[in-house]
GROMACS .gro file of C-alpha atoms in nm:
model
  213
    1UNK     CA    1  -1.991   1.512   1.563
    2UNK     CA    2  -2.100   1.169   1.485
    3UNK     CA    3  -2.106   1.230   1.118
    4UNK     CA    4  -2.050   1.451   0.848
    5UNK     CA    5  -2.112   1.570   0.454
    6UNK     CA    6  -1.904   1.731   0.191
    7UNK     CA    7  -1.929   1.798  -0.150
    8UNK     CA    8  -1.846   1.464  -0.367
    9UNK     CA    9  -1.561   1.503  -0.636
   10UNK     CA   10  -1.649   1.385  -0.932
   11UNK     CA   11  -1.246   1.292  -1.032
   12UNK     CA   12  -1.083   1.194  -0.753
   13UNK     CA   13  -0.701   1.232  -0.795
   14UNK     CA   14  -0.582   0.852  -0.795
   15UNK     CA   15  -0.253   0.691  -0.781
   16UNK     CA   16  -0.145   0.370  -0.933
   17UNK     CA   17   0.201   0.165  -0.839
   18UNK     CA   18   0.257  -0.003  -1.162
   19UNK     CA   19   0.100   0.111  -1.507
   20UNK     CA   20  -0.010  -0.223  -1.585
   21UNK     CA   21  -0.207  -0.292  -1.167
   22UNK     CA   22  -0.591  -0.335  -1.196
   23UNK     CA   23  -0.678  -0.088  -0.983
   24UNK     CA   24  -0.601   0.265  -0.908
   25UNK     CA   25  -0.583   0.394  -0.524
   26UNK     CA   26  -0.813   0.709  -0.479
   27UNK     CA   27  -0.808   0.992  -0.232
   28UNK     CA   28  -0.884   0.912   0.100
   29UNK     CA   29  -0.877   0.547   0.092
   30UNK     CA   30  -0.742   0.258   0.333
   31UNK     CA   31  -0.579  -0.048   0.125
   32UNK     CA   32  -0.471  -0.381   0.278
   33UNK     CA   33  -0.172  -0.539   0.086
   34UNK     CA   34  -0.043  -0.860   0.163
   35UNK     CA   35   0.280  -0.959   0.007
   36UNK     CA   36   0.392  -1.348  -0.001
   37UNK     CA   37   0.751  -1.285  -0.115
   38UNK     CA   38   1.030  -0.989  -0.111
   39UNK     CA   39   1.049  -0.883  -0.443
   40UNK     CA   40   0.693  -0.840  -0.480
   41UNK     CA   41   0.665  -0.603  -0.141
   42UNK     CA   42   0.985  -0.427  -0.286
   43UNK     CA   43   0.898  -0.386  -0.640
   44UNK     CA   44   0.529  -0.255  -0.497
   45UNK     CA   45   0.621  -0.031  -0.283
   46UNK     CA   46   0.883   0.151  -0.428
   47UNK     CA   47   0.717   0.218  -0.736
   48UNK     CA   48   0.412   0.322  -0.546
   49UNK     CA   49   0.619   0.597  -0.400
   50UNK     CA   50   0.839   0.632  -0.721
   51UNK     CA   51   0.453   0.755  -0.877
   52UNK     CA   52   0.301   0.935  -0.597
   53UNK     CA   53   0.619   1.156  -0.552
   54UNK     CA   54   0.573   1.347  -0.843
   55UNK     CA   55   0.204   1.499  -0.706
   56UNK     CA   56   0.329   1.553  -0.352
   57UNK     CA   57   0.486   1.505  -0.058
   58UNK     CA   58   0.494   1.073   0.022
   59UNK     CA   59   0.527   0.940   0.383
   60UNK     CA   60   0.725   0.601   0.425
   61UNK     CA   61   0.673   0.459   0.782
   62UNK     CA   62   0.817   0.142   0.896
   63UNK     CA   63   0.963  -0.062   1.072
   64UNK     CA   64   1.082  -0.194   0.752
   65UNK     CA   65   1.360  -0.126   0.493
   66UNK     CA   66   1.356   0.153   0.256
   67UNK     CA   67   1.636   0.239  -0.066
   68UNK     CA   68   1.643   0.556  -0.103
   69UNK     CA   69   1.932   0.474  -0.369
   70UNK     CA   70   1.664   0.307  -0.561
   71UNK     CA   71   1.399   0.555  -0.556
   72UNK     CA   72   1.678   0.820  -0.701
   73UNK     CA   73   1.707   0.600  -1.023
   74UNK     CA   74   1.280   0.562  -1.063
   75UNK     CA   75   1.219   0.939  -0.972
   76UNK     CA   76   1.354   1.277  -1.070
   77UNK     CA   77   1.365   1.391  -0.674
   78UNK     CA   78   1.336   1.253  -0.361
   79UNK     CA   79   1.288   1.578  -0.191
   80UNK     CA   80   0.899   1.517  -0.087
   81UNK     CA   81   0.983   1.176   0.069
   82UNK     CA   82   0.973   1.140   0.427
   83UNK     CA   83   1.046   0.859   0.646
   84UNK     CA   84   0.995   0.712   1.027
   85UNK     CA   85   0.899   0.461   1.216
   86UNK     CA   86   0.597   0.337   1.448
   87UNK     CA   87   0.593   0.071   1.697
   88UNK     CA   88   0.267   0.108   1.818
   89UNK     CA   89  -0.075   0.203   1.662
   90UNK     CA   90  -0.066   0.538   1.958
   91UNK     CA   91   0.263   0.637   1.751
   92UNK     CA   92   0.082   0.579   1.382
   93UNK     CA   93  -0.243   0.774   1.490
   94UNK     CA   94  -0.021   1.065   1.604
   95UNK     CA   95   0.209   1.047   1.287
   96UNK     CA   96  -0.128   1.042   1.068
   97UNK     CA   97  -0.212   1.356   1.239
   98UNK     CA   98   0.123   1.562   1.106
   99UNK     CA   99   0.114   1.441   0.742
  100UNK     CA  100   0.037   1.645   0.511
  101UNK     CA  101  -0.376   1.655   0.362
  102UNK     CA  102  -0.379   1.456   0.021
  103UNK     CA  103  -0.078   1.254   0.078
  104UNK     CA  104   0.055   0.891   0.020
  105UNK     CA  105   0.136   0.696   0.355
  106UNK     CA  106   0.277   0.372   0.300
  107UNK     CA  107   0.261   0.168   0.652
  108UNK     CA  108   0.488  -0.167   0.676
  109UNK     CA  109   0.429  -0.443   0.902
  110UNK     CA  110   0.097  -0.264   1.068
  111UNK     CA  111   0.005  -0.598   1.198
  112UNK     CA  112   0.297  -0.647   1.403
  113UNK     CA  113   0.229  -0.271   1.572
  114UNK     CA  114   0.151  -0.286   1.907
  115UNK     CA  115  -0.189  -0.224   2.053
  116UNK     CA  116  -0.376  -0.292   1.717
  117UNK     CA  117  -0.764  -0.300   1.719
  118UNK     CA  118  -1.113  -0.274   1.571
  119UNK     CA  119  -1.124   0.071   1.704
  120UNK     CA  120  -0.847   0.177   1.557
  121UNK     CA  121  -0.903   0.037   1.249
  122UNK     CA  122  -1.214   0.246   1.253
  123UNK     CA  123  -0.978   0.573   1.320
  124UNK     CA  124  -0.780   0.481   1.066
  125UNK     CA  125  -1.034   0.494   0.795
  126UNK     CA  126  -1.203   0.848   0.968
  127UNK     CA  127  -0.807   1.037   0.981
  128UNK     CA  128  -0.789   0.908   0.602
  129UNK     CA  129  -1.113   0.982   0.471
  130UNK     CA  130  -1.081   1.339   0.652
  131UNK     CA  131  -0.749   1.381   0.539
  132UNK     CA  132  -0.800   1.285   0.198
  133UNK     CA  133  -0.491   1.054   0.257
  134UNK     CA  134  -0.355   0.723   0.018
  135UNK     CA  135  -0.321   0.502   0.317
  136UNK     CA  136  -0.189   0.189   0.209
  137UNK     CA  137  -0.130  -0.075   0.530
  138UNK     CA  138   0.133  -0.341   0.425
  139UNK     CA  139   0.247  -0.685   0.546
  140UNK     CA  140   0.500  -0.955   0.403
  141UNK     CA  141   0.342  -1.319   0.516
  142UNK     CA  142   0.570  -1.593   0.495
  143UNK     CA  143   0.290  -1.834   0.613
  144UNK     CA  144  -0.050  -1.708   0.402
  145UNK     CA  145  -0.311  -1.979   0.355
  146UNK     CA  146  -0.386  -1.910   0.000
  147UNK     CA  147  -0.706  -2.133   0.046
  148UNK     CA  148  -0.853  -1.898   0.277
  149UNK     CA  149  -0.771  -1.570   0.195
  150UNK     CA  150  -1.056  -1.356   0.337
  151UNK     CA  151  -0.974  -1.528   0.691
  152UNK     CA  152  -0.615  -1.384   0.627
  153UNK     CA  153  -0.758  -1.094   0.617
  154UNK     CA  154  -0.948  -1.082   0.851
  155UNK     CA  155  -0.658  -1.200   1.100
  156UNK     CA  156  -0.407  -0.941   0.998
  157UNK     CA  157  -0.641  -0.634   0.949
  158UNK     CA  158  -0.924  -0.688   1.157
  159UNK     CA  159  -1.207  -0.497   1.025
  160UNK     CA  160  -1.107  -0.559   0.587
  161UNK     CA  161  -1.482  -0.460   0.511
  162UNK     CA  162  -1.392  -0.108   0.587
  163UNK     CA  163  -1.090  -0.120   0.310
  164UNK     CA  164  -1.148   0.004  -0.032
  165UNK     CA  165  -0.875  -0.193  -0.166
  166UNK     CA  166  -0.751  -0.597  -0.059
  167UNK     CA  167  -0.502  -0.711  -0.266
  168UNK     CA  168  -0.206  -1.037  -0.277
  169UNK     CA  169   0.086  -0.980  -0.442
  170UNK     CA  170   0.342  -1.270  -0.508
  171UNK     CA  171   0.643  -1.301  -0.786
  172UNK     CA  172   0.716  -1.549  -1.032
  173UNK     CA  173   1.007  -1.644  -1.264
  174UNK     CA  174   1.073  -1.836  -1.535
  175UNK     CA  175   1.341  -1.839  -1.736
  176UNK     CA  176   1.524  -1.508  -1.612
  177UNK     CA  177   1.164  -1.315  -1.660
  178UNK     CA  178   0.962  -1.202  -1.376
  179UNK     CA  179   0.589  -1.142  -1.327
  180UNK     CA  180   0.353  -1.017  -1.072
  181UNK     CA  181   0.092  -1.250  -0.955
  182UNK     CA  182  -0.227  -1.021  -0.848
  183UNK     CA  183  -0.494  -1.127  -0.683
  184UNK     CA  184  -0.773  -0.856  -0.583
  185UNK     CA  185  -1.041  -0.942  -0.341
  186UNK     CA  186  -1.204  -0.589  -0.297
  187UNK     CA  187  -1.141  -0.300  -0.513
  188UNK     CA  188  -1.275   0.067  -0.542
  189UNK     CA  189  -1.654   0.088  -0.666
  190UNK     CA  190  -1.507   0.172  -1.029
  191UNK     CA  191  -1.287  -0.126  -1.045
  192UNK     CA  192  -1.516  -0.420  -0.930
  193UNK     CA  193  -1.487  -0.559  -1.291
  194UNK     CA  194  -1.053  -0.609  -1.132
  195UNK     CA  195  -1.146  -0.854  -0.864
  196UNK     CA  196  -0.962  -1.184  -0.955
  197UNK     CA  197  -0.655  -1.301  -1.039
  198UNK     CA  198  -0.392  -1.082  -1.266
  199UNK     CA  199  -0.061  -1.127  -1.380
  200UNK     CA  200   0.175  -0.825  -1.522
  201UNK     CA  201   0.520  -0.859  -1.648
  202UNK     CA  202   0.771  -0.680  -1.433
  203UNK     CA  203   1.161  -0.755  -1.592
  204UNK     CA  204   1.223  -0.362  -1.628
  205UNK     CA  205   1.079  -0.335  -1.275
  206UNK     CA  206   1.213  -0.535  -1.079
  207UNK     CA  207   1.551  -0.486  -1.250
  208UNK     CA  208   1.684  -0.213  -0.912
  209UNK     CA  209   1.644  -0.504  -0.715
  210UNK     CA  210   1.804  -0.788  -0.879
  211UNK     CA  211   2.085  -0.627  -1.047
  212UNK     CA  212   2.305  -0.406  -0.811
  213UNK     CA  213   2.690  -0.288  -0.848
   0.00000   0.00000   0.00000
């Protein structure tokens, strides 16, 4: 069937990693998050599943590290989390297939999967749509050209005009205090007015991170 209709929801459930981000993730979107340091893809992600936990059952696939140890201090259980990992995009299509409908799925590194390409791109966005899924593609860039963003993009996720969220995420510190540095270069229809630059303080966030026993 090349196409279908269902009834449109007039509140989407959403999910937000931080109180203070822009922009809320809704149901059955595909975001593209590019993080130019550590702490930010650490801080992001954890509290992204720290949130989402609480609604239902979160899938965590890597490769890429994962503290369970920290997510026990920002939620009350752990008990939906799951976690694996995918080497190629074949093993992330078939993994999309057994999550649960209406769930988070956090993907790390998906440019470095092998086989990536426009096609499946495309699949991504129909499994996620169908699925009513959070799908939230990740990648830590040590070389980003900050002067040409939408070409980074474009390089790492191939098809970004089918995303309903594009976002950079980098840390700063000064003086023992630590902020977010957000910018947003496509957002969900009800958070246009968020595209542009943000900045958030994160001290009590990024706290699991920076001071461990």
């Amino acid at each position: 069937m090349a196409m279908f209709f269902k009834p449109a929801e007039l509140q989407p459930r959403e999910v937000k990693p931080l109180d203070a981000f822009p922009v809320a993730l809704p149901a059955g979107s595909v975001s593209g998050i590019v993080f130019a340091d550590q702490l930010a893809e650490e801080v992001f992600v954890h509290h992204l599943i720290a949130s989402a936990l609480k609604d239902g059952p979160v899938y965590h696939i890597g490769p890429g590290a994962l503290s369970v140890r920290v997510l026990e201090e920002l939620s009350e259980s752990v008990s939906n989390l799951y976690a694996g990992n995918a080497y190629t995009v074949e093993e992330l299509m078939e993994a999309l297939r057994l999550v649960e409908d209406a769930s988070l799925v956090i993907v790390r590194r998906f440019p470095l999967l092998l086989n990536v390409s426009a096609e499946n791109v495309v699949e991504l966005k129909r499994t996620a749509d169908e699925k009513g899924l959070f799908l939230v593609l990740c990648h830590p860039s040590l070389e980003l050209n900050e002067l040409d963003l939408p070409g980074e993009f474009g390089k790492l996720f191939l098809l970004p005009e089918l995303f309903d969220l594009l976002a950079v995420l980098r840390t700063s510190s000064y003086r023992g205090h630590h902020r977010m540095n957000i910018t947003v270069l496509r957002a969900p229809a009800e958070y246009v007015a968020s595209v542009g630059d943000h900045s958030v303080p994160i001290d009590s966030l990024a706290r699991p991170f920076l001071h461990r026993g």
